[in-house]
Coordinates of C-alpha atoms and ligand atoms in Angstrom, one line a residue:
M1 CA 100.4 156.2 71.6
T2 CA 102.7 159.2 71.3
W3 CA 104.2 161.1 74.1
S4 CA 104.5 164.7 73.0
T5 CA 105.1 168.0 74.6
I6 CA 103.8 170.9 72.6
A7 CA 106.2 173.7 71.8
E8 CA 104.6 177.1 71.2
T9 CA 103.4 176.3 67.7
S10 CA 103.9 172.6 67.1
V11 CA 103.7 169.2 68.5
M12 CA 107.1 167.8 69.3
R13 CA 107.3 164.0 69.3
L14 CA 109.7 162.7 71.9
S15 CA 112.0 159.7 71.2
P16 CA 111.6 156.6 73.4
D17 CA 114.8 157.7 75.2
K18 CA 113.4 161.0 76.1
R19 CA 110.1 159.4 77.1
K20 CA 112.0 157.3 79.6
G21 CA 113.3 160.4 81.3
M22 CA 109.9 162.1 81.5
R23 CA 108.2 162.8 84.7
T24 CA 105.4 160.2 85.4
E25 CA 104.1 161.8 88.6
F26 CA 102.2 165.1 88.7
D27 CA 100.3 167.2 91.3
Y28 CA 97.3 167.3 88.9
V29 CA 96.3 165.1 86.0
V30 CA 93.7 166.6 83.6
V31 CA 92.1 164.0 81.2
G32 CA 90.9 165.5 77.9
A33 CA 92.1 168.8 76.3
G34 CA 88.7 170.1 75.2
S35 CA 86.6 173.2 76.0
A36 CA 87.1 172.5 79.7
G37 CA 90.5 170.6 79.9
C38 CA 92.5 173.4 78.3
V39 CA 91.1 175.9 80.8
L40 CA 92.1 173.7 83.7
A41 CA 95.6 173.0 82.3
N42 CA 96.2 176.7 82.1
R43 CA 94.7 177.8 85.4
L44 CA 96.3 175.0 87.5
S45 CA 99.7 175.6 86.0
E46 CA 99.6 179.3 86.8
D47 CA 101.4 178.3 90.0
P48 CA 105.0 177.5 89.0
T49 CA 105.4 175.2 92.0
T50 CA 102.6 172.9 90.8
T51 CA 103.1 170.2 88.2
V52 CA 100.2 169.5 85.7
A53 CA 99.8 166.8 83.0
L54 CA 97.2 167.2 80.3
L55 CA 96.4 163.9 78.5
E56 CA 94.5 164.0 75.2
S57 CA 93.3 161.2 73.1
G58 CA 93.6 163.2 69.8
G59 CA 96.5 165.0 68.3
S60 CA 97.6 168.4 67.0
D61 CA 95.0 171.0 66.0
R62 CA 97.2 172.4 63.2
K63 CA 94.7 171.9 60.5
F64 CA 93.3 174.3 57.9
E65 CA 89.7 173.2 58.4
I66 CA 90.0 173.8 62.1
K67 CA 91.3 177.3 61.9
M68 CA 89.1 178.3 58.9
P69 CA 85.7 179.0 60.5
L70 CA 83.5 177.4 57.8
G71 CA 85.7 174.2 57.6
Y72 CA 84.3 172.2 60.5
P73 CA 81.7 170.0 58.7
K74 CA 84.7 168.8 56.6
L75 CA 86.2 167.4 59.9
F76 CA 83.1 165.3 60.6
K77 CA 83.8 161.5 60.4
T78 CA 87.6 162.1 60.1
E79 CA 90.4 161.3 62.6
Y80 CA 89.5 164.6 64.4
D81 CA 86.1 163.3 65.3
W82 CA 85.0 160.5 67.7
N83 CA 82.2 159.9 65.2
F84 CA 79.8 158.6 67.8
T85 CA 76.4 157.0 66.8
T86 CA 73.5 156.8 69.1
G87 CA 71.5 153.6 69.6
K88 CA 68.2 153.3 67.8
Q89 CA 65.9 156.1 68.8
V90 CA 62.3 154.9 69.3
G91 CA 61.0 158.5 69.2
L92 CA 62.7 159.0 65.8
H93 CA 61.4 155.9 64.0
D94 CA 64.4 153.8 65.2
R95 CA 66.9 156.0 63.5
K96 CA 70.5 156.2 64.8
L97 CA 71.8 159.7 65.0
Y98 CA 75.4 160.8 64.2
W99 CA 77.1 162.6 67.1
P100 CA 80.3 164.5 66.2
R101 CA 82.7 165.2 69.1
G102 CA 86.2 166.7 68.8
R103 CA 89.2 164.3 69.2
V104 CA 92.0 166.8 69.0
L105 CA 93.5 169.5 71.0
G106 CA 90.7 171.9 71.8
G107 CA 88.2 169.0 71.8
S108 CA 84.8 169.9 70.5
S109 CA 85.8 173.6 70.6
S110 CA 88.0 172.8 67.6
L111 CA 85.2 171.7 65.5
N112 CA 82.1 173.4 66.8
G113 CA 79.9 176.2 65.3
Q114 CA 81.8 178.9 67.4
I115 CA 78.6 180.4 68.8
W116 CA 79.3 182.0 72.2
M117 CA 76.2 182.0 74.4
R118 CA 75.8 181.7 78.1
G119 CA 72.2 180.7 78.5
Y120 CA 69.6 182.3 80.9
R121 CA 69.6 183.3 84.5
T122 CA 66.8 180.8 85.3
D123 CA 68.9 177.9 83.8
Y124 CA 71.5 178.3 86.5
D125 CA 69.2 179.3 89.3
D126 CA 67.1 176.1 88.5
W127 CA 70.2 173.9 88.8
N128 CA 69.6 174.5 92.5
V129 CA 73.2 173.7 93.5
P130 CA 74.9 175.9 96.1
G131 CA 77.5 178.2 94.5
W132 CA 76.1 177.8 91.0
S133 CA 73.3 180.4 90.8
Y134 CA 73.5 182.8 87.8
D135 CA 74.9 185.6 90.0
E136 CA 77.6 183.3 91.4
V137 CA 78.7 181.9 87.9
L138 CA 78.5 185.2 86.0
P139 CA 82.0 186.4 87.1
Y140 CA 83.5 183.2 85.7
F141 CA 81.9 183.8 82.3
Q142 CA 83.2 187.3 82.4
R143 CA 86.7 186.1 83.4
A144 CA 86.8 184.0 80.3
E145 CA 85.5 186.6 77.8
Q146 CA 87.1 189.2 75.7
R147 CA 84.4 190.9 73.5
L148 CA 86.0 192.4 70.4
D149 CA 84.2 194.9 68.3
G150 CA 83.0 196.7 71.4
S151 CA 80.9 195.2 74.2
R152 CA 77.8 197.0 73.1
D153 CA 75.8 196.9 76.3
G154 CA 78.5 195.9 78.7
T155 CA 77.3 192.3 78.8
Y156 CA 80.5 190.5 78.1
G157 CA 83.9 190.5 79.8
T158 CA 86.6 192.5 78.0
T159 CA 89.9 191.1 79.2
G160 CA 89.6 187.3 79.2
P161 CA 91.4 184.8 77.0
I162 CA 88.4 183.9 74.8
Y163 CA 87.9 186.3 71.9
I164 CA 84.3 186.9 71.0
S165 CA 83.7 188.6 67.7
D166 CA 81.1 189.7 65.3
L167 CA 81.1 187.8 62.0
R168 CA 83.4 189.7 59.5
S169 CA 81.3 189.0 56.4
P170 CA 77.8 188.1 57.3
N171 CA 75.7 186.8 54.4
P172 CA 73.1 189.2 52.9
T173 CA 70.4 186.6 53.7
T174 CA 71.3 186.8 57.4
E175 CA 70.2 190.4 57.6
A176 CA 67.0 189.3 55.8
F177 CA 66.5 186.7 58.5
L178 CA 66.9 189.4 61.2
Q179 CA 64.4 191.6 59.4
A180 CA 62.0 188.6 59.2
C181 CA 62.2 188.2 63.0
A182 CA 61.4 191.9 63.3
E183 CA 58.4 191.5 60.9
L184 CA 57.0 188.9 63.3
G185 CA 57.2 191.5 66.2
W186 CA 60.2 190.1 68.0
T187 CA 62.9 192.3 69.5
R188 CA 66.3 192.9 68.0
L189 CA 68.9 192.5 70.8
E190 CA 72.2 194.3 71.1
E191 CA 73.8 191.1 72.4
I192 CA 72.1 187.7 72.7
D193 CA 73.3 187.4 76.3
G194 CA 72.3 191.0 77.1
P195 CA 69.8 192.3 79.6
D196 CA 66.8 192.0 77.3
R197 CA 66.7 188.3 76.7
D198 CA 63.8 187.6 74.3
G199 CA 64.6 188.3 70.8
F200 CA 67.0 187.9 68.0
A201 CA 70.6 188.8 67.1
P202 CA 73.5 188.0 64.9
A203 CA 75.7 185.3 66.4
A204 CA 78.7 186.3 68.5
V205 CA 81.5 183.9 67.6
T206 CA 84.7 182.6 69.2
Q207 CA 86.9 184.0 66.4
R208 CA 89.9 186.3 66.2
R209 CA 90.7 188.1 63.0
G210 CA 88.5 185.8 61.0
R211 CA 89.9 182.6 62.4
R212 CA 88.5 180.1 64.9
W213 CA 89.5 180.7 68.5
S214 CA 89.2 177.4 70.4
S215 CA 89.9 176.6 74.0
A216 CA 93.3 175.4 72.9
D217 CA 94.0 178.8 71.3
A218 CA 92.7 180.7 74.3
Y219 CA 94.1 178.7 77.2
L220 CA 96.6 176.0 76.1
R221 CA 98.9 177.9 73.7
P222 CA 99.7 180.7 76.2
A223 CA 100.6 178.1 78.9
L224 CA 102.8 176.0 76.8
R225 CA 106.0 177.7 77.7
R226 CA 105.5 176.8 81.3
R227 CA 107.9 174.1 82.4
N228 CA 105.5 172.7 84.9
L229 CA 102.9 171.8 82.3
T230 CA 103.2 168.6 80.3
V231 CA 100.9 167.9 77.4
L232 CA 100.6 164.3 76.1
T233 CA 98.7 163.9 72.9
N234 CA 97.5 160.6 71.3
V235 CA 97.0 159.2 74.8
S236 CA 93.7 157.5 75.5
V237 CA 93.2 157.1 79.2
T238 CA 91.5 153.7 79.8
R239 CA 90.8 154.0 83.6
V240 CA 91.4 155.9 86.8
L241 CA 93.4 153.9 89.4
V242 CA 91.8 154.0 92.8
E243 CA 93.4 152.7 96.0
G244 CA 91.8 152.9 99.4
G245 CA 89.1 155.1 98.2
R246 CA 91.5 157.7 96.6
A247 CA 92.4 158.2 93.0
V248 CA 96.1 157.7 92.7
G249 CA 96.7 157.8 88.9
V250 CA 95.5 157.0 85.5
E251 CA 96.3 154.2 83.1
Y252 CA 96.5 154.5 79.3
G253 CA 97.5 152.3 76.3
D254 CA 99.4 149.2 77.2
A255 CA 99.2 149.5 81.0
H256 CA 101.2 152.8 81.1
R257 CA 100.6 154.8 84.2
V258 CA 100.7 158.4 85.3
A259 CA 100.6 158.9 89.0
V260 CA 99.0 161.9 90.8
R261 CA 99.9 163.5 94.0
K262 CA 96.8 165.7 94.5
E263 CA 93.9 165.3 92.1
I264 CA 92.7 163.9 88.8
I265 CA 90.2 166.0 86.9
L266 CA 88.2 164.3 84.2
C267 CA 87.4 166.7 81.3
A268 CA 86.7 164.0 78.7
G269 CA 83.2 165.4 77.9
A270 CA 79.6 164.2 78.3
I271 CA 80.4 160.8 76.8
G272 CA 84.1 160.3 77.7
S273 CA 83.9 161.2 81.4
P274 CA 81.1 158.8 82.5
Q275 CA 82.6 156.1 80.3
L276 CA 86.0 156.5 82.1
L277 CA 84.2 156.3 85.5
M278 CA 82.5 153.1 84.4
F279 CA 85.7 151.6 83.0
S280 CA 87.2 152.4 86.4
G281 CA 84.6 150.5 88.3
I282 CA 82.6 153.6 89.4
G283 CA 79.0 153.5 88.5
D284 CA 75.7 151.7 88.7
P285 CA 76.5 148.1 89.6
E286 CA 73.9 146.9 87.0
D287 CA 75.6 148.8 84.2
L288 CA 79.1 147.7 85.4
N289 CA 78.0 144.1 85.4
A290 CA 76.7 144.5 81.9
G291 CA 80.1 145.7 80.9
G292 CA 81.9 142.9 82.7
I293 CA 83.5 145.4 85.0
E294 CA 84.2 144.8 88.7
V295 CA 82.3 147.2 91.0
L296 CA 84.7 149.4 92.9
H297 CA 82.4 152.1 94.0
R298 CA 78.6 152.2 93.7
L299 CA 77.4 155.5 92.1
P300 CA 74.1 154.8 90.3
G301 CA 73.9 158.2 88.5
V302 CA 77.0 157.7 86.3
G303 CA 75.9 157.9 82.6
K304 CA 72.3 158.7 83.5
N305 CA 70.5 162.1 83.0
L306 CA 71.7 162.4 79.3
Q307 CA 70.2 165.4 77.6
D308 CA 70.6 166.9 74.2
H309 CA 69.0 169.5 71.9
L310 CA 67.2 168.1 68.9
A311 CA 67.1 170.2 65.7
S312 CA 64.4 170.1 63.0
C313 CA 65.3 172.1 60.0
V314 CA 63.3 174.1 57.4
V315 CA 65.5 173.9 54.3
V316 CA 64.6 175.8 51.2
H317 CA 66.1 176.6 47.8
C318 CA 67.4 180.1 47.4
P319 CA 66.7 181.6 43.9
L320 CA 69.6 184.0 44.2
P321 CA 73.2 182.7 44.1
V322 CA 74.3 184.5 47.3
T323 CA 74.5 181.7 49.9
L324 CA 77.5 179.9 51.3
V325 CA 77.2 177.3 48.6
A326 CA 79.4 179.7 46.7
A327 CA 82.1 179.5 49.4
R328 CA 84.0 176.8 47.5
S329 CA 85.6 179.1 45.0
I330 CA 89.1 180.3 44.3
H331 CA 87.8 183.9 44.9
Q332 CA 86.6 183.1 48.4
L333 CA 89.8 181.2 49.2
A334 CA 91.9 184.1 48.1
R335 CA 89.7 186.5 50.1
F336 CA 90.2 184.4 53.2
F337 CA 94.0 184.1 52.8
L338 CA 94.6 187.8 51.8
T339 CA 92.1 189.6 54.0
R340 CA 90.6 187.0 56.4
T341 CA 87.1 188.0 55.2
G342 CA 84.5 186.4 52.9
M343 CA 82.3 183.4 53.1
L344 CA 85.0 181.1 54.6
T345 CA 84.9 183.2 57.8
S346 CA 81.2 182.2 58.3
N347 CA 80.4 179.9 61.2
L348 CA 77.3 178.7 59.3
G349 CA 74.9 179.5 62.2
E350 CA 75.0 183.2 61.6
A351 CA 72.0 184.5 63.5
M352 CA 69.5 183.2 66.0
A353 CA 66.1 184.0 67.6
F354 CA 65.1 183.0 71.1
V355 CA 61.4 183.0 71.6
R356 CA 58.6 181.9 73.9
T357 CA 55.8 179.7 72.7
G358 CA 53.6 180.8 75.6
P359 CA 53.3 183.6 78.2
D360 CA 53.9 181.1 81.1
E361 CA 57.4 180.2 80.0
P362 CA 60.0 181.7 82.4
A363 CA 62.4 182.3 79.5
P364 CA 62.5 181.5 75.8
D365 CA 61.8 177.9 75.1
V366 CA 62.6 177.7 71.4
E367 CA 65.7 178.7 69.4
L368 CA 65.7 179.3 65.7
L369 CA 69.1 179.2 64.2
F370 CA 69.7 180.6 60.8
A371 CA 72.3 179.2 58.3
P372 CA 72.7 180.8 54.9
A373 CA 73.2 177.4 53.3
P374 CA 71.4 174.1 53.1
F375 CA 72.4 171.9 56.1
I376 CA 71.2 168.4 55.2
D377 CA 72.2 165.2 56.8
D378 CA 74.6 166.8 59.3
G379 CA 76.2 168.7 56.4
Q380 CA 77.3 165.4 54.8
T381 CA 75.0 165.5 51.8
P382 CA 76.2 168.0 49.2
P383 CA 73.3 170.5 48.5
P384 CA 71.7 170.5 45.1
G385 CA 72.0 174.2 44.8
H386 CA 71.8 177.5 46.8
G387 CA 69.6 177.3 49.8
L388 CA 68.8 178.4 53.4
T389 CA 68.3 176.6 56.7
I390 CA 66.3 177.6 59.8
G391 CA 66.9 175.0 62.5
A392 CA 64.2 174.8 65.3
T393 CA 65.2 173.5 68.7
V394 CA 63.2 173.0 72.0
L395 CA 65.6 174.4 74.6
R396 CA 64.5 172.5 77.7
P397 CA 63.4 169.1 76.6
E398 CA 61.9 166.7 79.2
S399 CA 63.5 163.6 77.6
R400 CA 66.3 162.0 79.6
G401 CA 68.6 159.3 78.2
R402 CA 71.7 157.5 79.3
I403 CA 75.1 156.1 78.4
M404 CA 75.7 152.5 79.2
L405 CA 77.9 149.6 78.5
N406 CA 77.1 146.3 76.7
G407 CA 80.3 144.3 77.1
P408 CA 83.1 146.5 75.7
E409 CA 80.6 148.4 73.6
L410 CA 79.4 151.9 74.6
I411 CA 75.7 152.6 74.0
I412 CA 74.5 156.1 73.7
D413 CA 70.7 156.5 74.2
P414 CA 69.5 160.1 74.4
C415 CA 65.9 158.9 74.3
Y416 CA 64.9 161.8 72.0
L417 CA 61.2 162.7 72.0
S418 CA 60.4 160.2 74.7
T419 CA 57.6 162.4 76.1
E420 CA 54.5 163.6 74.3
T421 CA 55.2 167.2 75.5
D422 CA 58.6 167.1 73.7
V423 CA 57.0 166.0 70.5
W424 CA 54.3 168.7 70.4
R425 CA 56.8 171.4 71.6
Q426 CA 59.1 170.4 68.7
V427 CA 56.1 170.7 66.3
G428 CA 55.5 174.2 67.8
A429 CA 59.2 175.1 67.3
L430 CA 59.1 173.9 63.7
R431 CA 56.0 176.0 63.0
L432 CA 57.8 179.1 64.2
A433 CA 60.6 178.4 61.8
M434 CA 58.1 178.0 59.0
R435 CA 56.5 181.3 59.9
V436 CA 59.9 183.0 59.6
A437 CA 60.5 181.4 56.2
A438 CA 57.2 182.8 55.0
T439 CA 57.8 186.4 55.8
D440 CA 58.1 189.2 53.3
A441 CA 61.6 190.0 54.5
L442 CA 62.8 186.7 53.3
K443 CA 60.6 186.4 50.2
S444 CA 63.3 187.1 47.6
Y445 CA 65.6 184.5 49.1
V446 CA 63.1 181.7 49.8
G447 CA 62.2 179.3 47.0
K448 CA 60.7 175.8 47.0
P449 CA 61.3 173.3 49.9
M450 CA 64.6 171.4 49.5
E451 CA 64.5 167.6 50.0
P452 CA 64.2 166.1 52.5
Y453 CA 62.3 169.1 54.0
R454 CA 58.7 169.2 52.9
V455 CA 55.8 171.4 53.9
A456 CA 53.2 169.7 56.0
D457 CA 49.8 171.0 57.1
T458 CA 48.7 169.2 60.2
D459 CA 50.5 168.8 63.5
E460 CA 50.5 165.0 63.0
E461 CA 52.2 165.3 59.6
L462 CA 54.8 167.7 61.1
A463 CA 55.4 165.3 64.0
E464 CA 55.9 162.5 61.6
W465 CA 58.4 164.6 59.6
I466 CA 60.2 165.5 62.8
R467 CA 60.6 161.9 63.7
E468 CA 62.0 161.1 60.2
H469 CA 64.4 163.9 59.8
S470 CA 65.5 165.7 63.0
Q471 CA 69.2 165.6 64.0
S472 CA 71.3 166.4 67.0
A473 CA 72.2 170.0 67.7
Y474 CA 75.4 168.5 69.2
H475 CA 74.9 169.6 72.8
P476 CA 75.0 166.4 75.0
V477 CA 75.3 167.1 78.7
G478 CA 74.3 165.8 82.2
T479 CA 75.9 162.4 82.4
C480 CA 77.9 163.1 85.6
K481 CA 75.2 165.3 87.2
M482 CA 76.2 167.8 89.9
G483 CA 74.1 168.0 93.0
Q484 CA 73.2 166.6 96.3
E485 CA 70.5 164.0 95.7
D486 CA 71.0 160.3 95.1
Y487 CA 71.6 160.4 91.4
A488 CA 74.2 163.1 91.6
V489 CA 77.7 162.0 90.5
V490 CA 79.6 165.0 91.7
D491 CA 79.0 167.4 94.6
S492 CA 78.8 171.2 94.3
S493 CA 82.7 171.3 94.3
L494 CA 82.7 168.8 91.4
R495 CA 84.2 166.1 93.5
V496 CA 83.2 162.5 92.6
R497 CA 81.0 161.4 95.5
G498 CA 82.8 158.8 97.6
V499 CA 86.2 158.9 95.8
K500 CA 88.9 161.2 97.1
G501 CA 91.2 163.1 94.7
L502 CA 88.9 162.8 91.7
R503 CA 86.7 165.5 90.1
V504 CA 84.8 165.9 86.9
A505 CA 84.7 169.3 85.2
D506 CA 83.1 169.5 81.8
A507 CA 79.7 169.5 80.0
S508 CA 78.7 166.2 81.8
V509 CA 78.2 167.9 85.2
M510 CA 75.3 170.2 84.1
P511 CA 72.2 169.0 86.0
N512 CA 70.0 170.4 83.3
I513 CA 70.7 171.5 79.8
I514 CA 70.8 175.3 79.5
R515 CA 68.7 177.4 77.0
G516 CA 71.5 178.0 74.6
H517 CA 74.7 176.5 73.4
T518 CA 77.0 174.5 75.6
H519 CA 80.6 175.7 75.0
A520 CA 80.4 178.9 77.0
P521 CA 78.8 177.1 80.1
T522 CA 81.5 174.4 79.9
V523 CA 84.3 177.0 79.9
M524 CA 82.6 178.7 82.9
I525 CA 82.4 175.3 84.7
A526 CA 86.1 174.8 84.1
E527 CA 87.0 178.3 85.3
K528 CA 85.1 177.8 88.5
A529 CA 86.5 174.3 88.9
A530 CA 90.0 175.8 88.8
D531 CA 89.2 178.1 91.7
L532 CA 87.5 175.3 93.7
I533 CA 90.6 173.2 93.3
K534 CA 93.0 175.9 94.2
M535 CA 90.9 176.8 97.3
G536 CA 90.5 173.1 98.3
G537 CA 86.8 173.2 97.6
R538 CA 86.0 176.5 99.4
P539 CA 84.3 179.0 97.1
R540 CA 85.6 182.6 96.8
R541 CA 85.0 185.6 94.6
P542 CA 86.9 185.0 91.3
Q543 CA 89.5 187.5 90.3
C544 CA 88.5 188.8 86.9
Ligands
FAD1 C1 79.8 170.0 65.5 C2 79.6 170.7 66.8 C3 79.1 172.0 66.8 C4 78.9 172.7 68.0 N1 78.5 174.0 68.0 C5 78.5 174.7 69.1 C6 78.4 176.1 69.1 O1 78.3 176.8 68.0 N2 78.4 176.8 70.3 C7 78.5 176.1 71.5 O2 78.4 176.7 72.5 N3 78.6 174.8 71.5 C8 78.7 174.1 70.4 N4 78.9 172.7 70.4 C9 79.0 172.1 71.7 C10 80.3 172.4 72.5 O3 81.4 172.5 71.6 C11 80.5 171.3 73.5 O4 79.4 171.3 74.4 C12 81.8 171.6 74.4 O5 82.9 171.7 73.5 C13 81.9 170.4 75.4 O6 83.2 170.6 76.1 P1 83.8 169.4 76.9 O7 85.0 170.0 77.5 O8 82.8 168.9 77.8 O9 84.1 168.3 75.9 P2 85.1 168.3 74.6 O10 85.4 169.7 74.2 O11 84.5 167.4 73.6 O12 86.4 167.7 75.2 C14 86.6 166.4 75.6 C15 88.1 166.0 75.2 O13 88.4 164.8 75.9 C16 89.1 164.0 75.0 N5 89.0 162.6 75.5 C17 87.8 161.9 75.6 N6 88.0 160.7 76.2 C18 89.4 160.7 76.4 C19 90.2 159.7 77.0 N7 89.7 158.5 77.4 N8 91.5 159.9 77.2 C20 92.0 161.1 76.8 N9 91.3 162.1 76.2 C21 90.0 161.9 76.1 C22 88.5 164.2 73.7 O14 89.3 163.8 72.6 C23 88.3 165.7 73.7 O15 89.4 166.4 73.3 C24 79.1 172.0 69.2 C25 79.6 170.7 69.2 C26 79.8 170.1 68.1 C27 80.4 168.7 68.1

């Protein structure tokens, strides 16, 4: 455990003497400095009369592979990653899947694929939670956004702390992918979140001048000079302390405590937040008993409703030596350092298409994500040569899983492909990716299938391949569901039901996964949470 306060550019480690003199009671305690936690630390400390502590299990984000956009797969399974593994997945032939999650300032926004995408109107309207319709959350997206390179159709905000850019050096194969989508009759979009929502576009990325722009960059660094904000790194919170039905503090490490005067906000992510609630005795009594934890407050929905996107990838050899496989060269490194351009500024997922598999779908139900490189085994297997990947994802899967305890052990069970509908939709999605790979536009870049991808003919063969080789798209959500029904963990103001002074504000509160990527919605949730907290739960129009 290290107590540290971050100076503007570096983590300052305090001596035990200074530690003794540090404040141990705050108005607000935010747990987890990820996509959401950094937003709350900033917004709550805007009021100089309020004291805020931000507690993060990981350490500094001053790391080349974090700042350099293409570096993030190198962080997988390192100290910057929680390196979770799911339980055996029956729907995936008993395979256990790797789940990367950021354990560092910025959380998963420090090692994600940098795609900024809000999702669809119908996603939020379908949440069916008062105050969270698309029209009501839109101003919070816009408050966060600052579209660089011109907001082409006025979609994105232009003055917020999160920089959203075009890729500086898109790969030539990415334009070929976009032309392939056009060849199939799909629509080229100005912006993926723009008014026309079915179609394809290059990715808009959270980057500034060719570098990653995480939540820590956008929200935490600008707030660090504030004397009322204390950031503690390498502090793993073990439980929330509840007395008389009210959260009064948190405990970490060897029974160290931080007391809170007003509220604790859990921003530990879709795995960390329900886990902390359970460790604090808040959850389904059956689950708590299995973990040997005394039941303090019965809340059966904690850890349930787990959802994720599953990706099945068409991976092919590329006969031309133009893909990101060439990124590991002195030439590309020099380009990055000297001009902040070149292959190292790629986010990997350079373009995407959102398409409907049938006319009855209220919005696109499949995403095809294009990477100008082979992405095999979560990027952990070195590719045998140049290649391309088209990842196919069903955007609104039916399967629901859970997070639970088995003694001290955490079990993650997303229950992938646990419904027949999900299996055949995934087959349909993969067939679309195969159609794109077979277009004339991509012809000169597409060679033979690259192992373990293999072309299959029948739907049954494809389903079999999907079970053998699909991987997570890294979007777990839903484990502290927001809503009003029995299984809801938080109410529409993100307050933990039945416990005073405790909220959850991160990806875990989404009632249903959105059709898109989950960083932008998480930032939006945190922006709205800050307003709800400041207004004592009463909604108001956000100031953008
Ligand atoms: C490899 C990868 C690629 C992705 N690509 C994209 C993408 O391109 N676009 C997109 O929109 N989304 C992407 N995502 C998903 C997106 O990044 C996440 O949905 C989002 O960051 C979740 O935010 P969060 O605040 O809920 O959790 P996180 O950002 O994960 O933050 C949780 C924080 O809490 C800390 N924490 C946890 N437990 C404790 C504890 N007990 N005590 C103290 N601290 C604790 C963690 O260390 C972490 O810093 C990707 C995710 C990954 C992993």
